[in-house]
mmCIF file with all atom_site columns, C-alpha atoms and ligand atoms in Angstrom:
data_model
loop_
_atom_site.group_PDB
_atom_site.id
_atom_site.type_symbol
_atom_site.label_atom_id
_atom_site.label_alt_id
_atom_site.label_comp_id
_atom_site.label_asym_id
_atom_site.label_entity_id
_atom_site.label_seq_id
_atom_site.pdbx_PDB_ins_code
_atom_site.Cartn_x
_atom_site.Cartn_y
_atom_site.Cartn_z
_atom_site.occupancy
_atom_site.B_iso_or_equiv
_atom_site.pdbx_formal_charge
_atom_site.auth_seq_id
_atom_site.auth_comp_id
_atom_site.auth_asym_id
_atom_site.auth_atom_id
_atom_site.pdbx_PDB_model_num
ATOM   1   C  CA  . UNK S 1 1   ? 75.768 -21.164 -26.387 1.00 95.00 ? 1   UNK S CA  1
ATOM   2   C  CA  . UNK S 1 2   ? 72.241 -21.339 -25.470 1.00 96.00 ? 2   UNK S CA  1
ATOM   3   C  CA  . UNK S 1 3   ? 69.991 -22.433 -22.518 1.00 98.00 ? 3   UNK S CA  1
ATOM   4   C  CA  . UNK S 1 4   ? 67.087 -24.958 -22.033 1.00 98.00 ? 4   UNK S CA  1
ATOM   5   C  CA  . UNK S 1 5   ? 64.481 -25.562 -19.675 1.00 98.00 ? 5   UNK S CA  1
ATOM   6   C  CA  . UNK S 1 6   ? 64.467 -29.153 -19.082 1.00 98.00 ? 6   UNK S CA  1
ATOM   7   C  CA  . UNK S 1 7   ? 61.217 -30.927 -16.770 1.00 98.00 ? 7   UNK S CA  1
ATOM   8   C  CA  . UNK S 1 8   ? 61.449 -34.422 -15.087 1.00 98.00 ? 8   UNK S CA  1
ATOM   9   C  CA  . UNK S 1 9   ? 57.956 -34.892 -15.442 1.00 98.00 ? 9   UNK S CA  1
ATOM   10  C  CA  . UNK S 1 10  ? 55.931 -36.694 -12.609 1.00 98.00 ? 10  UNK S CA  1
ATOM   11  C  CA  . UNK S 1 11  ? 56.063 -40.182 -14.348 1.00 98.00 ? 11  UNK S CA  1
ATOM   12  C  CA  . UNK S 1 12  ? 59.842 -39.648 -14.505 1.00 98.00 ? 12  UNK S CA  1
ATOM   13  C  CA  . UNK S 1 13  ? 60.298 -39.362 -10.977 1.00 98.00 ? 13  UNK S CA  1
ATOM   14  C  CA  . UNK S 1 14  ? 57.545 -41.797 -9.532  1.00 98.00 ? 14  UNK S CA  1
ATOM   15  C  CA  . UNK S 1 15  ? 59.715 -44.156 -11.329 1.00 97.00 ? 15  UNK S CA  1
ATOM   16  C  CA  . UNK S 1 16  ? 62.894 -43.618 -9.974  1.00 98.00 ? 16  UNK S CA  1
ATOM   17  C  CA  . UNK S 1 17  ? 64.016 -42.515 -13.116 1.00 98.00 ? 17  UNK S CA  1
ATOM   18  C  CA  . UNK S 1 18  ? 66.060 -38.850 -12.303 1.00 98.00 ? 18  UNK S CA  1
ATOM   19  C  CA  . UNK S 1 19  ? 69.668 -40.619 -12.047 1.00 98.00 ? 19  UNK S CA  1
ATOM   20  C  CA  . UNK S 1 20  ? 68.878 -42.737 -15.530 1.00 98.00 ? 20  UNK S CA  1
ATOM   21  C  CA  . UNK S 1 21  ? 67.824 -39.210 -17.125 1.00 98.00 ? 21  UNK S CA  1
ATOM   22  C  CA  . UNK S 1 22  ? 70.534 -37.404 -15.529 1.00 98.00 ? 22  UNK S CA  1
ATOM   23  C  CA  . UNK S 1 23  ? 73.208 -40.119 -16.895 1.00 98.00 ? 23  UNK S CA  1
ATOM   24  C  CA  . UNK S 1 24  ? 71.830 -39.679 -20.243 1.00 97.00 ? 24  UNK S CA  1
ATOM   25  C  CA  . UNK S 1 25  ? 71.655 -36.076 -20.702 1.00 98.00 ? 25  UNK S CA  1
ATOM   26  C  CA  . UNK S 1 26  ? 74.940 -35.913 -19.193 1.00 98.00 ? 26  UNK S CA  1
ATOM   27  C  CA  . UNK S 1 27  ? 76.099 -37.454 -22.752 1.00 96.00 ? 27  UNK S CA  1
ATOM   28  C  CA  . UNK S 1 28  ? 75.323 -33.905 -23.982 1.00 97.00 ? 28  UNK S CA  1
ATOM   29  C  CA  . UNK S 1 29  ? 78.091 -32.310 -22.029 1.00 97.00 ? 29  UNK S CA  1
ATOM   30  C  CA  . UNK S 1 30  ? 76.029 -29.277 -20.877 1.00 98.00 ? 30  UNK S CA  1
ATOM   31  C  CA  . UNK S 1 31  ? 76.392 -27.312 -17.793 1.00 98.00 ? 31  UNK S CA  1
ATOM   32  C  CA  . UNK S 1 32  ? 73.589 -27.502 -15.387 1.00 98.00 ? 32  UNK S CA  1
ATOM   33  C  CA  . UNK S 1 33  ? 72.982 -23.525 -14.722 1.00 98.00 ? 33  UNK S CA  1
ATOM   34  C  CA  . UNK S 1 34  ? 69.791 -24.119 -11.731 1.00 98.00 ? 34  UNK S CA  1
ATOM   35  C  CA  . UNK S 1 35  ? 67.845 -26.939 -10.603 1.00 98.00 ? 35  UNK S CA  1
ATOM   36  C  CA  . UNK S 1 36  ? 64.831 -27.386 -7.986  1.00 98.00 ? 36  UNK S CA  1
ATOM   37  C  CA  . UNK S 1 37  ? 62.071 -29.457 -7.158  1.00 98.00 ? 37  UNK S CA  1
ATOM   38  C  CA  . UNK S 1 38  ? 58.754 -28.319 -7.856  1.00 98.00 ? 38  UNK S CA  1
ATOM   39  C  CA  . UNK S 1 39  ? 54.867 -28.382 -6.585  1.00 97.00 ? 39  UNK S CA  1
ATOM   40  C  CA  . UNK S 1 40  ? 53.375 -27.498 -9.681  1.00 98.00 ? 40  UNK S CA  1
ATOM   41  C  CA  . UNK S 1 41  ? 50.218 -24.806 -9.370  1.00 98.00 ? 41  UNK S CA  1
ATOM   42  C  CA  . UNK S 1 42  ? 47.363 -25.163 -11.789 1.00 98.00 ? 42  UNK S CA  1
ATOM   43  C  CA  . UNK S 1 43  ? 48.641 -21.400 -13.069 1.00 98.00 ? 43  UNK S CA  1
ATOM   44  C  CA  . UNK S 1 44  ? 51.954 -22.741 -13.653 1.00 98.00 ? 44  UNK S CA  1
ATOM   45  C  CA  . UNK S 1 45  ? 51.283 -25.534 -15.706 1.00 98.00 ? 45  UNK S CA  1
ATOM   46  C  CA  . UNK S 1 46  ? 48.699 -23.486 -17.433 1.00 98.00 ? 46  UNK S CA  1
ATOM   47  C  CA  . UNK S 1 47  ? 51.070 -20.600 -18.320 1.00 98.00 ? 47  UNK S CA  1
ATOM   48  C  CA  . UNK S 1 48  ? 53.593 -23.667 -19.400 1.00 98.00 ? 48  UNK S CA  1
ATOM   49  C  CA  . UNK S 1 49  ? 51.106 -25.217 -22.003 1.00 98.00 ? 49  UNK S CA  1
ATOM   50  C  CA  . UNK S 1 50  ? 49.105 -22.155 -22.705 1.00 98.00 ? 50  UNK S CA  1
ATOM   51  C  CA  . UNK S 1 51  ? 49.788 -22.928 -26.371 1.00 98.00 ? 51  UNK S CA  1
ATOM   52  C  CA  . UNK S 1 52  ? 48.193 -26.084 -26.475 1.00 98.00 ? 52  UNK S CA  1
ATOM   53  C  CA  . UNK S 1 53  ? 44.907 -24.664 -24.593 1.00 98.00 ? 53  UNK S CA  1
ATOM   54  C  CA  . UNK S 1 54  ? 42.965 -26.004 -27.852 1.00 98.00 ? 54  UNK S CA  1
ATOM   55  C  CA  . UNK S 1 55  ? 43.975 -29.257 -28.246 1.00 97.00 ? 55  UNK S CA  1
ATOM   56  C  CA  . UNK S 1 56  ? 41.326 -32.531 -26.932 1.00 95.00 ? 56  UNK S CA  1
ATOM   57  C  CA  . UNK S 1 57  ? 44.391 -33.588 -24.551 1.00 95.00 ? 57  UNK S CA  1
ATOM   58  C  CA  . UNK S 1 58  ? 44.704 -30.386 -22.682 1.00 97.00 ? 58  UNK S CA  1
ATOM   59  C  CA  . UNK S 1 59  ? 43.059 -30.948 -19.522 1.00 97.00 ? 59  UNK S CA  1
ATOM   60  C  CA  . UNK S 1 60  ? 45.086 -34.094 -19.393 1.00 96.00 ? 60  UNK S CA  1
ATOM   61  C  CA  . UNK S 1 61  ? 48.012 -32.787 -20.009 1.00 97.00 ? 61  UNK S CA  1
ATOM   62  C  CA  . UNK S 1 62  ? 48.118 -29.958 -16.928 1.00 98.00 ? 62  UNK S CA  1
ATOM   63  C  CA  . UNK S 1 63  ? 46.852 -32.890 -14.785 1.00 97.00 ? 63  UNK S CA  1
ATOM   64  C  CA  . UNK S 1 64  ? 49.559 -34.610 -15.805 1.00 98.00 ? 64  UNK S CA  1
ATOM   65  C  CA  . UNK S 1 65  ? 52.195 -32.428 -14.958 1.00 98.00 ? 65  UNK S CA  1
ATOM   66  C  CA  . UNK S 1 66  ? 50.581 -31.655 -11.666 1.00 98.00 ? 66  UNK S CA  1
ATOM   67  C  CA  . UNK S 1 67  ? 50.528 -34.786 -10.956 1.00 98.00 ? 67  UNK S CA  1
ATOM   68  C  CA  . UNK S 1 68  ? 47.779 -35.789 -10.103 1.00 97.00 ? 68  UNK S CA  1
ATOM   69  C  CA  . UNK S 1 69  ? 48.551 -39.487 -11.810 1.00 96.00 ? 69  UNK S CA  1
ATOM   70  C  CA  . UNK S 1 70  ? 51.907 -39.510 -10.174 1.00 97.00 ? 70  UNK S CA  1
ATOM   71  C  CA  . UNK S 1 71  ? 53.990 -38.083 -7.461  1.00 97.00 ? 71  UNK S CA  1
ATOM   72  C  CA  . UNK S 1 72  ? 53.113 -34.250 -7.373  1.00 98.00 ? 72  UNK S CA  1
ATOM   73  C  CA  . UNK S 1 73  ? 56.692 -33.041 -7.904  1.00 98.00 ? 73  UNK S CA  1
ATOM   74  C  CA  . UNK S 1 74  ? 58.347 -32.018 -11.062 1.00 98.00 ? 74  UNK S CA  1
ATOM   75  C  CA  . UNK S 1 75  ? 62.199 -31.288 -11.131 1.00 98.00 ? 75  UNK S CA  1
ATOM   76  C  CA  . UNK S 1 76  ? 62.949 -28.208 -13.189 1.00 98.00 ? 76  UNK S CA  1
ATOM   77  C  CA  . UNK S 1 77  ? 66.519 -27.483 -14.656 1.00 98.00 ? 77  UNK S CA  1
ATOM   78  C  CA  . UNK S 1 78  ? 68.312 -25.225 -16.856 1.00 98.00 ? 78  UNK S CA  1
ATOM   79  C  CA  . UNK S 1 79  ? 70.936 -26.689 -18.956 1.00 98.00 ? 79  UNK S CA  1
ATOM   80  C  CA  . UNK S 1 80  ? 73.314 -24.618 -20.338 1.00 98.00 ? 80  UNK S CA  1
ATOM   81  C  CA  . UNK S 1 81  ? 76.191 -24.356 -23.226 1.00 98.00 ? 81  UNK S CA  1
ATOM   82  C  CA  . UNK S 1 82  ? 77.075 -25.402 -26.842 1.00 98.00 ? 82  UNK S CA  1
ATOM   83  C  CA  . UNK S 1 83  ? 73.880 -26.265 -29.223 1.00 98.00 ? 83  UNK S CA  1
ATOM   84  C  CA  . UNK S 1 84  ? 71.820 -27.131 -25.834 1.00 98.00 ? 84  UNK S CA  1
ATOM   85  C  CA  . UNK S 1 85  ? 68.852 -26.800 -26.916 1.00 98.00 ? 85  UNK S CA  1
ATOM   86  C  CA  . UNK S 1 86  ? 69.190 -29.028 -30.288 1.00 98.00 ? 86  UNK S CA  1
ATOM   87  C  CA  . UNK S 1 87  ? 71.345 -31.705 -28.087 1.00 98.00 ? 87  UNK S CA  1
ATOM   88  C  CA  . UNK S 1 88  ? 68.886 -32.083 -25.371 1.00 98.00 ? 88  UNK S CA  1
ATOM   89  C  CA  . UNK S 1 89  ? 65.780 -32.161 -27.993 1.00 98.00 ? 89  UNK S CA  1
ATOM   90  C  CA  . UNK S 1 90  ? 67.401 -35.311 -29.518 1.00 98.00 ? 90  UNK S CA  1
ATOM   91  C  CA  . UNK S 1 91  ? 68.474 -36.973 -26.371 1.00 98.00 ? 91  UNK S CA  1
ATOM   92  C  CA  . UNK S 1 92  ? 64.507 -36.691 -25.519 1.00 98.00 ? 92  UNK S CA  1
ATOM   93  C  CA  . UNK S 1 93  ? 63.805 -37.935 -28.384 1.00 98.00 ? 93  UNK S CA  1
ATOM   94  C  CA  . UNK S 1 94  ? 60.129 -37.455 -30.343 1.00 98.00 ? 94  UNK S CA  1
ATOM   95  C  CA  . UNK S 1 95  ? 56.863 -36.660 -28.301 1.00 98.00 ? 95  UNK S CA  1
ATOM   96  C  CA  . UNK S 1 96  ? 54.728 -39.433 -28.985 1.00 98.00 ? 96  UNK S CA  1
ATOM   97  C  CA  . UNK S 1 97  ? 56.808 -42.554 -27.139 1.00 98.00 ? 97  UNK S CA  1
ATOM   98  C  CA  . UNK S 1 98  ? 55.650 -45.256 -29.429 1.00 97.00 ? 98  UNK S CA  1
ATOM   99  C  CA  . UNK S 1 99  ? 57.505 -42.849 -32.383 1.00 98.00 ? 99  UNK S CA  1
ATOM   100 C  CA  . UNK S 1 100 ? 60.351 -41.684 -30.279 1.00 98.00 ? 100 UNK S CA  1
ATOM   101 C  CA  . UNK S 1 101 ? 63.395 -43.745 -31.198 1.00 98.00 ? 101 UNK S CA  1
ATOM   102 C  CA  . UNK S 1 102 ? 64.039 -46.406 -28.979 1.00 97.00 ? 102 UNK S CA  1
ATOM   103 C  CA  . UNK S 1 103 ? 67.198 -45.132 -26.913 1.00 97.00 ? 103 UNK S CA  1
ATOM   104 C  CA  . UNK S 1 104 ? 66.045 -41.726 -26.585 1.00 98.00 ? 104 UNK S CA  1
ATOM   105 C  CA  . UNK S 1 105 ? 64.847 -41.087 -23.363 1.00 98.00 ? 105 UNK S CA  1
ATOM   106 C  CA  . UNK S 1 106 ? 61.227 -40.911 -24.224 1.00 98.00 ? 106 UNK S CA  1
ATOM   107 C  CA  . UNK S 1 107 ? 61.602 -43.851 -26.431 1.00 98.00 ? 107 UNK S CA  1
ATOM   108 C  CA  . UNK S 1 108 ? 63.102 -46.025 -23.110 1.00 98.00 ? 108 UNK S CA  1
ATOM   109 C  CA  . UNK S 1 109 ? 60.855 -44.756 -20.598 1.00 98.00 ? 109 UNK S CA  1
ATOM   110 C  CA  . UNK S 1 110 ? 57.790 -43.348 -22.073 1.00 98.00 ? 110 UNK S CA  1
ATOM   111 C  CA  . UNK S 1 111 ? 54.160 -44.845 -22.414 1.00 98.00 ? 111 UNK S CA  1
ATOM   112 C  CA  . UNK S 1 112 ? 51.000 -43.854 -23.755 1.00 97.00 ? 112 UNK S CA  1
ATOM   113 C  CA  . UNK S 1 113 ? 47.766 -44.479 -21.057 1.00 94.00 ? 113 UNK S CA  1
ATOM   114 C  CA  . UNK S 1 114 ? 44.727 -45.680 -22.176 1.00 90.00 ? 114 UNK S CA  1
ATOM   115 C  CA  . UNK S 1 115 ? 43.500 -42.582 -21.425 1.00 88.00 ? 115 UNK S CA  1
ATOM   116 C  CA  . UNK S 1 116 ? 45.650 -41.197 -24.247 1.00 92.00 ? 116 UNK S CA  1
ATOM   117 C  CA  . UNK S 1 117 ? 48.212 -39.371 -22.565 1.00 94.00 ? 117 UNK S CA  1
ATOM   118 C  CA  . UNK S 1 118 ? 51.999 -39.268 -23.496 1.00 97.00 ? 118 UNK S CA  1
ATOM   119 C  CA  . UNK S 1 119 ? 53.397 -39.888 -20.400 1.00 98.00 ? 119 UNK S CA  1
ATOM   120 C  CA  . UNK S 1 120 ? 56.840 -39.150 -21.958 1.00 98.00 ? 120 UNK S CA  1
ATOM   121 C  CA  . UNK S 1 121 ? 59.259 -38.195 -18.985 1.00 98.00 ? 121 UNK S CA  1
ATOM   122 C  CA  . UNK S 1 122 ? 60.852 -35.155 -19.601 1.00 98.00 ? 122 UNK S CA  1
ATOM   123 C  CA  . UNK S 1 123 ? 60.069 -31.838 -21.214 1.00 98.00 ? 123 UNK S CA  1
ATOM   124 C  CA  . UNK S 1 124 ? 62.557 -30.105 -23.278 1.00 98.00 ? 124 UNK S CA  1
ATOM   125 C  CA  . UNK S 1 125 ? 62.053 -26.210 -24.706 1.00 98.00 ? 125 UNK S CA  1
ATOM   126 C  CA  . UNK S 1 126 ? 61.057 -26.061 -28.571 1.00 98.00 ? 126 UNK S CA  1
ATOM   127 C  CA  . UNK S 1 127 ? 63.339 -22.881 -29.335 1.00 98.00 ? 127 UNK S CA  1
ATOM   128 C  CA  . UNK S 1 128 ? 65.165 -19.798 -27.845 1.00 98.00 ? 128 UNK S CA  1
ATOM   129 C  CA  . UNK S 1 129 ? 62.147 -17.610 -27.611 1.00 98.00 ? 129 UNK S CA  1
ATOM   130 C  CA  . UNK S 1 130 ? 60.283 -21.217 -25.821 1.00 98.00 ? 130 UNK S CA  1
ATOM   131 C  CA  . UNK S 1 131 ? 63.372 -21.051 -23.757 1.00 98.00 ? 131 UNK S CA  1
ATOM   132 C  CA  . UNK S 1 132 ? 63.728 -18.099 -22.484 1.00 98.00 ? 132 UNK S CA  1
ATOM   133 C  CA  . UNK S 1 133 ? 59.630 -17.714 -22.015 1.00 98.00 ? 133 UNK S CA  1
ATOM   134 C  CA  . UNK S 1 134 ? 59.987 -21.360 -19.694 1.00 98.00 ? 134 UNK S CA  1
ATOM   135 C  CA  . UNK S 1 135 ? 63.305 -20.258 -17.653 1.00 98.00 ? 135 UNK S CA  1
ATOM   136 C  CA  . UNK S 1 136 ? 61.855 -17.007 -17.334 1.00 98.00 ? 136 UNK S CA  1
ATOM   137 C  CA  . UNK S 1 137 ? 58.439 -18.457 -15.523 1.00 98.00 ? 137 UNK S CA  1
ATOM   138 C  CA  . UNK S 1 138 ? 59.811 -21.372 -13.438 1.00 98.00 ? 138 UNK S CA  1
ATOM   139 C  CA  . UNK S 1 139 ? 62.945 -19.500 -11.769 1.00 98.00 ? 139 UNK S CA  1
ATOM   140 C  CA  . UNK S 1 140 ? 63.642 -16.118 -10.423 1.00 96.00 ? 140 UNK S CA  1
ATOM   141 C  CA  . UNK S 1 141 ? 66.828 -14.931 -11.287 1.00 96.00 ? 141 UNK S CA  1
ATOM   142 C  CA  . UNK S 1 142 ? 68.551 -15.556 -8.334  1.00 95.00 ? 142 UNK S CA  1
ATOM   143 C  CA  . UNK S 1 143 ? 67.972 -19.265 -8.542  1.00 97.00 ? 143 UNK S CA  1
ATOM   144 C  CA  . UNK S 1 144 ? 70.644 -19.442 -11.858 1.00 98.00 ? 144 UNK S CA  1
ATOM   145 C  CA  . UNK S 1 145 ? 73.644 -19.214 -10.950 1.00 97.00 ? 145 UNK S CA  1
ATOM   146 C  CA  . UNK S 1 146 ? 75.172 -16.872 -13.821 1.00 95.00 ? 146 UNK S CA  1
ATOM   147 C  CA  . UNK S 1 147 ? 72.886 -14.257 -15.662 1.00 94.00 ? 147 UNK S CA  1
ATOM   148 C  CA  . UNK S 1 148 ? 71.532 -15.720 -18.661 1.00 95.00 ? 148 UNK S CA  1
ATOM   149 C  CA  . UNK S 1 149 ? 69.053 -13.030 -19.320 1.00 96.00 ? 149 UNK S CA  1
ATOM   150 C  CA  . UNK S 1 150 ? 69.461 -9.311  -18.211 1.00 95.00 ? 150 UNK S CA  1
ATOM   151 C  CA  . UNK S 1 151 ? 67.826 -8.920  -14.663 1.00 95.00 ? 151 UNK S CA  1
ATOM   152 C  CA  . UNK S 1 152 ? 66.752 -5.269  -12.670 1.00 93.00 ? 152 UNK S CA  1
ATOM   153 C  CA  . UNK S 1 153 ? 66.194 -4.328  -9.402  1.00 89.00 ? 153 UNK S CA  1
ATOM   154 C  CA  . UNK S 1 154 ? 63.271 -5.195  -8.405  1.00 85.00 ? 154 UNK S CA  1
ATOM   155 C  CA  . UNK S 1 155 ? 61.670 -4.054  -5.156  1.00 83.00 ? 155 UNK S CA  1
ATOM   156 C  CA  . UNK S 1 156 ? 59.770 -6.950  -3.132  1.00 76.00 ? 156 UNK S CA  1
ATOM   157 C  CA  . UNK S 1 157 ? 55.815 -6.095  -3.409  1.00 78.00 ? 157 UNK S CA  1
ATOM   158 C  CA  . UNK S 1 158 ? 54.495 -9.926  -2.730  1.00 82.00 ? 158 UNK S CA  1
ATOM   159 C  CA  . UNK S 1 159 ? 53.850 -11.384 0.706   1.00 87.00 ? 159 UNK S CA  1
ATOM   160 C  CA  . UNK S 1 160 ? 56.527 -13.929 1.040   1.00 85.00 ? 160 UNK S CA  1
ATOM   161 C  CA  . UNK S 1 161 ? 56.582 -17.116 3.815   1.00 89.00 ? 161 UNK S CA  1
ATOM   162 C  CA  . UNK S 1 162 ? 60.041 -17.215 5.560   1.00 89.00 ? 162 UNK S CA  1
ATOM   163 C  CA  . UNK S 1 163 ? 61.130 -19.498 8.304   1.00 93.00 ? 163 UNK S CA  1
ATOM   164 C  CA  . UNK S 1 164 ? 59.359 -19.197 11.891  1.00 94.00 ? 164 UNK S CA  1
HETATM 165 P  P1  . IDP T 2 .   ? 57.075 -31.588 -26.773 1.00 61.91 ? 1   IDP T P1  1
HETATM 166 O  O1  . IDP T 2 .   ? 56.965 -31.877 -25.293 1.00 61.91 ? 1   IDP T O1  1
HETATM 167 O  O2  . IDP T 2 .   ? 57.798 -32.682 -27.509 1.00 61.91 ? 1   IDP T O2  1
HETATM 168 O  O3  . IDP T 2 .   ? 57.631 -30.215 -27.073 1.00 61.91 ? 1   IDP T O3  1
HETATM 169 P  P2  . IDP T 2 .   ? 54.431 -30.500 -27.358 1.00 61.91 ? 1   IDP T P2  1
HETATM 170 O  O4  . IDP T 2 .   ? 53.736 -30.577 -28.682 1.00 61.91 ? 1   IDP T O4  1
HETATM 171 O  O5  . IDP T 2 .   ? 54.976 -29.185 -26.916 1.00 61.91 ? 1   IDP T O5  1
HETATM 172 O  O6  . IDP T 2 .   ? 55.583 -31.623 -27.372 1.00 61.91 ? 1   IDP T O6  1
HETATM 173 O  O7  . IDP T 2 .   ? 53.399 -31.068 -26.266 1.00 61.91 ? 1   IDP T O7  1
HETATM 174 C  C1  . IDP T 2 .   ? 53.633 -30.896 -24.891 1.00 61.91 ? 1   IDP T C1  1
HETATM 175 C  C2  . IDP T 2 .   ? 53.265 -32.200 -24.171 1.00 61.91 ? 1   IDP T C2  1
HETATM 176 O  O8  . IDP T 2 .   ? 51.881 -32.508 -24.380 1.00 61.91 ? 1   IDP T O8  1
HETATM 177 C  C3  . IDP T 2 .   ? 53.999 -33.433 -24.689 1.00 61.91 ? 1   IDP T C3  1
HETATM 178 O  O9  . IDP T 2 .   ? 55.289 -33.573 -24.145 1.00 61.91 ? 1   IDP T O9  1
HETATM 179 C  C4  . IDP T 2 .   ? 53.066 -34.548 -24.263 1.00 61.91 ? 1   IDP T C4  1
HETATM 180 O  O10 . IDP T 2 .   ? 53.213 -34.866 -22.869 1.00 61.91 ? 1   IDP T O10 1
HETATM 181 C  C5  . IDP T 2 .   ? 51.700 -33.897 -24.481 1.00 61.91 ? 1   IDP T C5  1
HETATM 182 N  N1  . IDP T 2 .   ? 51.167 -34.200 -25.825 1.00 61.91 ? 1   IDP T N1  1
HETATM 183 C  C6  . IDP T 2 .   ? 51.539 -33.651 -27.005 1.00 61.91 ? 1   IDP T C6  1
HETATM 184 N  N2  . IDP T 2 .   ? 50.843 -34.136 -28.034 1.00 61.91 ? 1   IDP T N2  1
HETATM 185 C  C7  . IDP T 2 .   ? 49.982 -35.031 -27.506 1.00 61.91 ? 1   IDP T C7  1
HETATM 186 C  C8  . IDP T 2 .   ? 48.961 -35.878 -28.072 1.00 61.91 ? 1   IDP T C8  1
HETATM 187 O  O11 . IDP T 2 .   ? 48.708 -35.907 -29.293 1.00 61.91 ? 1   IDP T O11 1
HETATM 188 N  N3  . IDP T 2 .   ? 48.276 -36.669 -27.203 1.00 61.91 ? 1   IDP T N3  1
HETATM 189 C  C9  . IDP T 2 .   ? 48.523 -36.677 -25.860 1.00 61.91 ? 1   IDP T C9  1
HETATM 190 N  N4  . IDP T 2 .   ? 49.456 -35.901 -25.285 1.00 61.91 ? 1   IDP T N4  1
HETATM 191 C  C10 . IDP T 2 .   ? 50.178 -35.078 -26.091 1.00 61.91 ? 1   IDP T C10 1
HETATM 192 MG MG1 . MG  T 3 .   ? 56.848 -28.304 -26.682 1.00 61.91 ? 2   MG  T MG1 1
#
């Protein structure tokens, strides 16, 4: 069993695309463990790609998943259960759109811009270690609703906004 941090990028949802994706990952018979919408800070989406910091596209890419082309909401999810992480990768399908086979997801609903980015729906983790690094950064424990990694007491030090 393993777990997977799955994006609906901003593309994805400024085209009315979340039931489609959700009807096709659903093929993967995976348990969905937490899910939430999300405002996406520049130091999220930084810490996100911080691997690809080098590469021409990256400015792109964190405006992209800002959205700042788009809607500015992402919706973030963990799947859960057999092979996840393999079965979600392939329901994706490849990176680049154009390559991704045509009834993967990216293949169906991605594009390339003129500007050169791969506007290619969803985001899917690589590995365990990408996995568990992405699940770790976009939801607090409490937000999953069984403990996938071990947790700790933690005592509240950050200012918090609560309901007026
Ligand atoms: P992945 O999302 O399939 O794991 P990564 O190599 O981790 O692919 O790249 C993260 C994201 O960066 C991609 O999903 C895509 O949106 C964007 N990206 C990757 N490679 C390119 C590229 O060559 N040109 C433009 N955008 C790219
Ligand atoms: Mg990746």
């Amino acid at each position: 069993m393993d777990a997977t941090l799955v994006l609906f990028k901003p593309d994805g949802i400024t085209k009315s695309l979340t039931g489609n994706i959700l009807t096709e990952l659903s093929e993967a018979r995976l348990e969905i463990a937490a899910c939430k919408c999300v405002r996406v800070s520049k130091e999220l989406a930084e810490e996100h790609y911080k691997s690809l910091k080098n590469e021409s596209f990256y400015n792109e890419l964190i405006k992209y998943i800002m959205g700042e082309y788009h809607k500015k909401k992402v919706l973030a999810f963990v799947y859960w259960g057999d092979d996840a992480l393999r079965k979600v990768r392939e329901l994706a399908g490849a990176t680049n759109p154009e390559e991704a086979e045509a009834d993967s997801i990216r293949g169906k609903y991605g594009r390339i811009t003129t500007r050169g980015i791969f506007e290619n729906v969803i985001h899917a983790s690589s590995d365990a270690k990408e996995a568990e690094r992405e699940i770790k950064l976009w939801f607090e424990p409490d937000e999953i609703i069984f403990d996938i990694y071990p947790t700790k007491e933690d005592e509240a030090t950050v200012k918090k906004r609560a309901w007026a």
